[in-house]
Coordinates of C-alpha atoms in Angstrom, one line a residue:
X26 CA 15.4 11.2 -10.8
X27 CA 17.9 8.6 -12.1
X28 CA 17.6 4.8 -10.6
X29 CA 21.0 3.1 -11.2
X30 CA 21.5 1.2 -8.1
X31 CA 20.2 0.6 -4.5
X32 CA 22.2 3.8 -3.8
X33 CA 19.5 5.7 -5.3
X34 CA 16.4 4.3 -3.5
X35 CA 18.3 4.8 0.0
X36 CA 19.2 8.4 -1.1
X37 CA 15.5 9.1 -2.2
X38 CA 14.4 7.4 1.3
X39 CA 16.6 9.8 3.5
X40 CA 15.4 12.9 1.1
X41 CA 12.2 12.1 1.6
X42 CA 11.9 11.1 5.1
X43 CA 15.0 11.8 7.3
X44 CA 15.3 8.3 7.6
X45 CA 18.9 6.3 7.4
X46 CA 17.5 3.1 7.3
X47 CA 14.1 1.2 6.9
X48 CA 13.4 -2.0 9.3
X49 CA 13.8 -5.0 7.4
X50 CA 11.0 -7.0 9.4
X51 CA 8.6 -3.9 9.3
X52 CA 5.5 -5.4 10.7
X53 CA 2.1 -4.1 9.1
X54 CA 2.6 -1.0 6.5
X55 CA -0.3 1.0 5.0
X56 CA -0.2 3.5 2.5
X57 CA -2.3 5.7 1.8
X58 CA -3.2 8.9 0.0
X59 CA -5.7 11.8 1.0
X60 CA -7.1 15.0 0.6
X61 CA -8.9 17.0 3.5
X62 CA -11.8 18.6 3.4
X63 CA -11.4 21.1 6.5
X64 CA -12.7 18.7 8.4
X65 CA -11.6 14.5 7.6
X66 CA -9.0 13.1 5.6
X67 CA -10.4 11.5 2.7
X68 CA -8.9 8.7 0.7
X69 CA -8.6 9.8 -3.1
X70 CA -9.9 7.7 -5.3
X71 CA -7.9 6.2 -8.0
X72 CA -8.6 7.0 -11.7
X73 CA -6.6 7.8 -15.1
X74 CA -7.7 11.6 -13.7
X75 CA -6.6 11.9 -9.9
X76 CA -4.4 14.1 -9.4
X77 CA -1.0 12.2 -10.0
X78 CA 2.5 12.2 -7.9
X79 CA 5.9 10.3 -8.4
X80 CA 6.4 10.7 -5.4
X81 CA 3.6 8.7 -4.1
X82 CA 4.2 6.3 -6.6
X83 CA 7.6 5.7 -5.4
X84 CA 6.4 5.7 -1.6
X85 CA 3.7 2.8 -3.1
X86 CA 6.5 0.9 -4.6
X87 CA 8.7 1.0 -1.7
X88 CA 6.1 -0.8 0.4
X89 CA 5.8 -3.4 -2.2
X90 CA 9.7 -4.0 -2.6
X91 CA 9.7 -4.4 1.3
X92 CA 6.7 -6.3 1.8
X93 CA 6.8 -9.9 2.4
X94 CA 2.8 -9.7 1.7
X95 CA 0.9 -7.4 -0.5
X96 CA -2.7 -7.2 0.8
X97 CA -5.1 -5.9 -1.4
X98 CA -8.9 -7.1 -2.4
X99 CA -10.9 -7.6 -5.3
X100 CA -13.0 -4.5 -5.0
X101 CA -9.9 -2.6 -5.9
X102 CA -9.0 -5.2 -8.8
X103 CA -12.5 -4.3 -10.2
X104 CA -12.3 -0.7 -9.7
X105 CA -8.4 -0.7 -11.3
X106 CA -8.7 -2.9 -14.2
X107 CA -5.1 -2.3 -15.3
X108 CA -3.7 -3.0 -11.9
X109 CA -0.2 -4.3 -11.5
X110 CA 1.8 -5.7 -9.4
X111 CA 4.9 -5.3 -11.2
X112 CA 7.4 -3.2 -9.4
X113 CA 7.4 -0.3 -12.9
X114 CA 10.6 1.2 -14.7
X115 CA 13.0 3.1 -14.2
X116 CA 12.6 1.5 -10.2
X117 CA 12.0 -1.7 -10.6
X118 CA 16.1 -3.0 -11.1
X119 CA 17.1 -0.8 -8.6
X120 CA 14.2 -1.8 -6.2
X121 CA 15.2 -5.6 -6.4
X122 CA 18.4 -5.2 -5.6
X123 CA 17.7 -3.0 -2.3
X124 CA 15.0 -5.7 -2.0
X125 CA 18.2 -8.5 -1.8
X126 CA 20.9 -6.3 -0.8
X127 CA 19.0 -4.4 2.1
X128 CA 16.2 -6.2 2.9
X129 CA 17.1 -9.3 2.2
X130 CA 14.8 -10.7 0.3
X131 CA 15.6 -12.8 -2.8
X132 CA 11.7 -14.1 -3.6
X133 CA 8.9 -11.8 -4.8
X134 CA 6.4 -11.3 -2.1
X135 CA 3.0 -13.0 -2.1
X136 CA -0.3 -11.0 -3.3
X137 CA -3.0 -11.9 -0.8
X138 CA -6.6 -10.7 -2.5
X139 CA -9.0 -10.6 -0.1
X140 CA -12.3 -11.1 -1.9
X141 CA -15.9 -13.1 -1.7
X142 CA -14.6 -14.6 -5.5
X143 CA -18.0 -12.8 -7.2
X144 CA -16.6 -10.7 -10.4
X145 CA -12.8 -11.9 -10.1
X146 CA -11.5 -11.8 -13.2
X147 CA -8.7 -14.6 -13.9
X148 CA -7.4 -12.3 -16.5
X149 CA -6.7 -9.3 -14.1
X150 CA -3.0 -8.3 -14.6
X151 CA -2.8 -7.7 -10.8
X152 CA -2.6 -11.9 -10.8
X153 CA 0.0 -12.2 -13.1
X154 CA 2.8 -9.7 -12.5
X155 CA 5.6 -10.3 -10.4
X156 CA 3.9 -10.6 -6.7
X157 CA 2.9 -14.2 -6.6
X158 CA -0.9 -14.4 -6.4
X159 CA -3.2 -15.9 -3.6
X160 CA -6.6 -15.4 -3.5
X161 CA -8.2 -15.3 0.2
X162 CA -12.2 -15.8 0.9
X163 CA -14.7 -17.9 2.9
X164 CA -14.2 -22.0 2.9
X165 CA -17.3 -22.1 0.1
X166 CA -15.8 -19.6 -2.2
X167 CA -12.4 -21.2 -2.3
X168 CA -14.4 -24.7 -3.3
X169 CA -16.1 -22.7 -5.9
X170 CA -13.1 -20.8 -7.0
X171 CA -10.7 -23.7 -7.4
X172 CA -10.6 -24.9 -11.2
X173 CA -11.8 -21.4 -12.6
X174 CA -8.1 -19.8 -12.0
X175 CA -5.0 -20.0 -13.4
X176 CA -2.6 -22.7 -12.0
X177 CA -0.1 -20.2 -10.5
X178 CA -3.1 -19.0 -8.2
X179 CA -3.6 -20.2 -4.9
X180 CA -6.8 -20.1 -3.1
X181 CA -6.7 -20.1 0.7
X182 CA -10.6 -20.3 2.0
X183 CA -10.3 -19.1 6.0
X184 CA -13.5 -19.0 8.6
X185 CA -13.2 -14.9 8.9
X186 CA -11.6 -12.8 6.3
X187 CA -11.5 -9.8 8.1
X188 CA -8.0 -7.7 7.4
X189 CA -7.1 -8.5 11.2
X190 CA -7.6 -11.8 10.7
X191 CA -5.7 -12.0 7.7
X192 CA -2.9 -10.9 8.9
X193 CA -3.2 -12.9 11.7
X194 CA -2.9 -15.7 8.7
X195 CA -0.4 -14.1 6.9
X196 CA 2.1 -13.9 10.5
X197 CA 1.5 -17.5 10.9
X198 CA 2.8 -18.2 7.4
X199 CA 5.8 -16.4 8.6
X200 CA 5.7 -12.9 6.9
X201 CA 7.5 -10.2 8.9
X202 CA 6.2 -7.4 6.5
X203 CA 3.1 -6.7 5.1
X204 CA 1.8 -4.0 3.2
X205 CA -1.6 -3.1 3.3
X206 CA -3.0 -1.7 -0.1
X207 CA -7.5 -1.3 0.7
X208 CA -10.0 1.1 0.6
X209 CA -10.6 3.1 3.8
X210 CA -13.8 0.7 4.7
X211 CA -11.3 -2.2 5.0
X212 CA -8.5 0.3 6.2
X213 CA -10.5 1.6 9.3
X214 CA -10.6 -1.2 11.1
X215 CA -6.3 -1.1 11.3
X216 CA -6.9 1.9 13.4
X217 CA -9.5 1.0 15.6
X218 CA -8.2 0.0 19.3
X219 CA -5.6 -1.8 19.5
X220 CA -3.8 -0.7 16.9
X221 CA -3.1 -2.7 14.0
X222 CA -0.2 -0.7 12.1
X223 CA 3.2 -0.3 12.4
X224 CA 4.1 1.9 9.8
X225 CA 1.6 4.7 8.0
X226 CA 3.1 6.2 5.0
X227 CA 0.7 8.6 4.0
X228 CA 0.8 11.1 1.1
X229 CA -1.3 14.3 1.0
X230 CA -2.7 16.3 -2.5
X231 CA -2.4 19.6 0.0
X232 CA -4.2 22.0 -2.7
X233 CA -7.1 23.4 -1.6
X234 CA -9.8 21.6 -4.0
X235 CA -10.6 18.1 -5.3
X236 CA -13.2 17.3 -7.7
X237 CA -15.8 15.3 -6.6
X238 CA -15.3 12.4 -8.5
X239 CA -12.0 11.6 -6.7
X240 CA -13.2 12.4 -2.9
X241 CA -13.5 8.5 -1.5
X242 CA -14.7 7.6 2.2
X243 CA -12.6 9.7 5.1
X244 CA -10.7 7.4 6.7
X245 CA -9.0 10.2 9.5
X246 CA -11.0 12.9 11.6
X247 CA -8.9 16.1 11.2
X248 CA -7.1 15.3 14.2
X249 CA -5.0 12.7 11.4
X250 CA -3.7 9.4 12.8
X251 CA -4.4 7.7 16.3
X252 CA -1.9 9.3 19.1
X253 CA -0.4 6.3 18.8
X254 CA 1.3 6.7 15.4
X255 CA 4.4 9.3 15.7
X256 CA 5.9 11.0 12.7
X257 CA 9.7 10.1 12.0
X258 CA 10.0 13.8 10.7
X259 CA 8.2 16.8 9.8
X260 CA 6.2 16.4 6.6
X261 CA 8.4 16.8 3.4
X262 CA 6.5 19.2 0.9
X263 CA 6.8 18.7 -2.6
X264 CA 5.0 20.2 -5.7
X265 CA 4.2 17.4 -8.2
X266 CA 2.8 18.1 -11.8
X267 CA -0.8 18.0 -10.4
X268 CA 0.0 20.6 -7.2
X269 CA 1.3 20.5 -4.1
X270 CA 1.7 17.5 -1.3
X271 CA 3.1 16.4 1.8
X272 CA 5.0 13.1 2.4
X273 CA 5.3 11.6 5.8
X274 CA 6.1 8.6 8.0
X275 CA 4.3 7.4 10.7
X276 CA 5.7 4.9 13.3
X277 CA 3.9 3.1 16.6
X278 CA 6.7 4.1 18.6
X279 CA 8.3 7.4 19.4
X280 CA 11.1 8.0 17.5
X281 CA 14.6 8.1 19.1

């Protein structure tokens, strides 16, 4: 699909999810892709040989050119080596400006890796793409970390680095959206009571077989989300070079 102008990333937004608009101040997003088993919703792991979507890449890339925090953490930086956080072509003009025009936001957001600081590269791409890096860990690791990483890098050490803690932090620093990007261990506790997402957007690989390699940890029951996440619409079905999947939106209120 072409990607001239903001035009085109509103247009692919209302295609994809009935939606005519997107909060600006979105609270906490997560997204997420799965596969189901017949009986959980298992995250798939990412490698050159999962199954592949545009779609989902565009749905990851949204959340990044709303956020005003990325959260990620270092297990993923290890497990992706080539990990950026460079909004990619043909989006990424078109992405910025719906980022300023509709969103209003003129600064890149801030890349928040959560990590102990054992096997952090300084070299990872993820810390020198376009989100502006800071790493998060315990008060020790920071002290340790500080003089081993590039200058741009910020090191925040906090008392608990769990992900509700975090973005406890990240409020108080004044972001209004965050995107979530962890593994379903870290990922779980967003779900657990209360609820700690605003926004799921979750992408399915809805053929009827994964290889084993790319089944990660179940992060639903079959039920899907918590009752209290509502879809905006009914799931959008889309067949994608590697099969077919489903697109959705999930909100923490009812819609209308």
């Amino acid at each position: 699909m072409p990607a001239d102008s903001e035009l085109d990333v509103e247009s692919r937004i209302a295609s994809l999810w009935e939606a005519d608009a997107l909060p600006t101040d979105a609270g906490v997003l997560h997204v997420v892709a799965t596969w189901f088993d017949g009986t959980e919703h298992r995250v798939l792991r990412i490698t050159p040989e999962s199954p592949k979507s545009e779609t989902d890449f565009f749905v990851l890339n949204l959340a990044r050119a709303r956020a005003d925090v990325i959260i990620t953490t270092g297990r993923i930086l290890r497990e992706e080596p080539s990990l950026e956080y460079s909004l990619p072509s043909p989006w990424a003009a078109p992405m910025l400006r719906w980022r300023e025009d509709v969103m209003g936001r003129t600064a890149p957001p801030r890349l928040a890796v959560l990590t102990s600081g054992r096997g952090l590269d300084p070299g990872h791409p993820a810390l020198h793409g376009w989100a502006s890096p800071v790493v998060v860990t315990s008060p020790d690791a920071a002290r340790a970390l500080r003089g081993t990483l590039p200058e741009h890098v910020d090191v925040i050490g906090l008392q608990s680095t769990s992900i509700r803690d975090v973005l406890a932090w990240t409020r108080a620093d004044g972001a209004m959206t965050i995107s979530v990007e962890a593994g379903p261990s870290t990922a779980r506790a967003l779900y657990a009571d209360p609820l700690a997402v605003d926004e799921l957007s979750w992408s399915q690989f809805a053929e009827p077989d994964l290889a084993h390699d790319f089944r990660g940890a179940a992060l639903f029951s079959g039920d899907g989300p918590p009752t209290a996440l509502h879809p905006t619409a009914p799931p959008k079905t889309l067949e994608q070079t590697s099969g077919s999947w489903r697109f959705s939106r999930w909100v923490a209120a009812a819609p209308g």
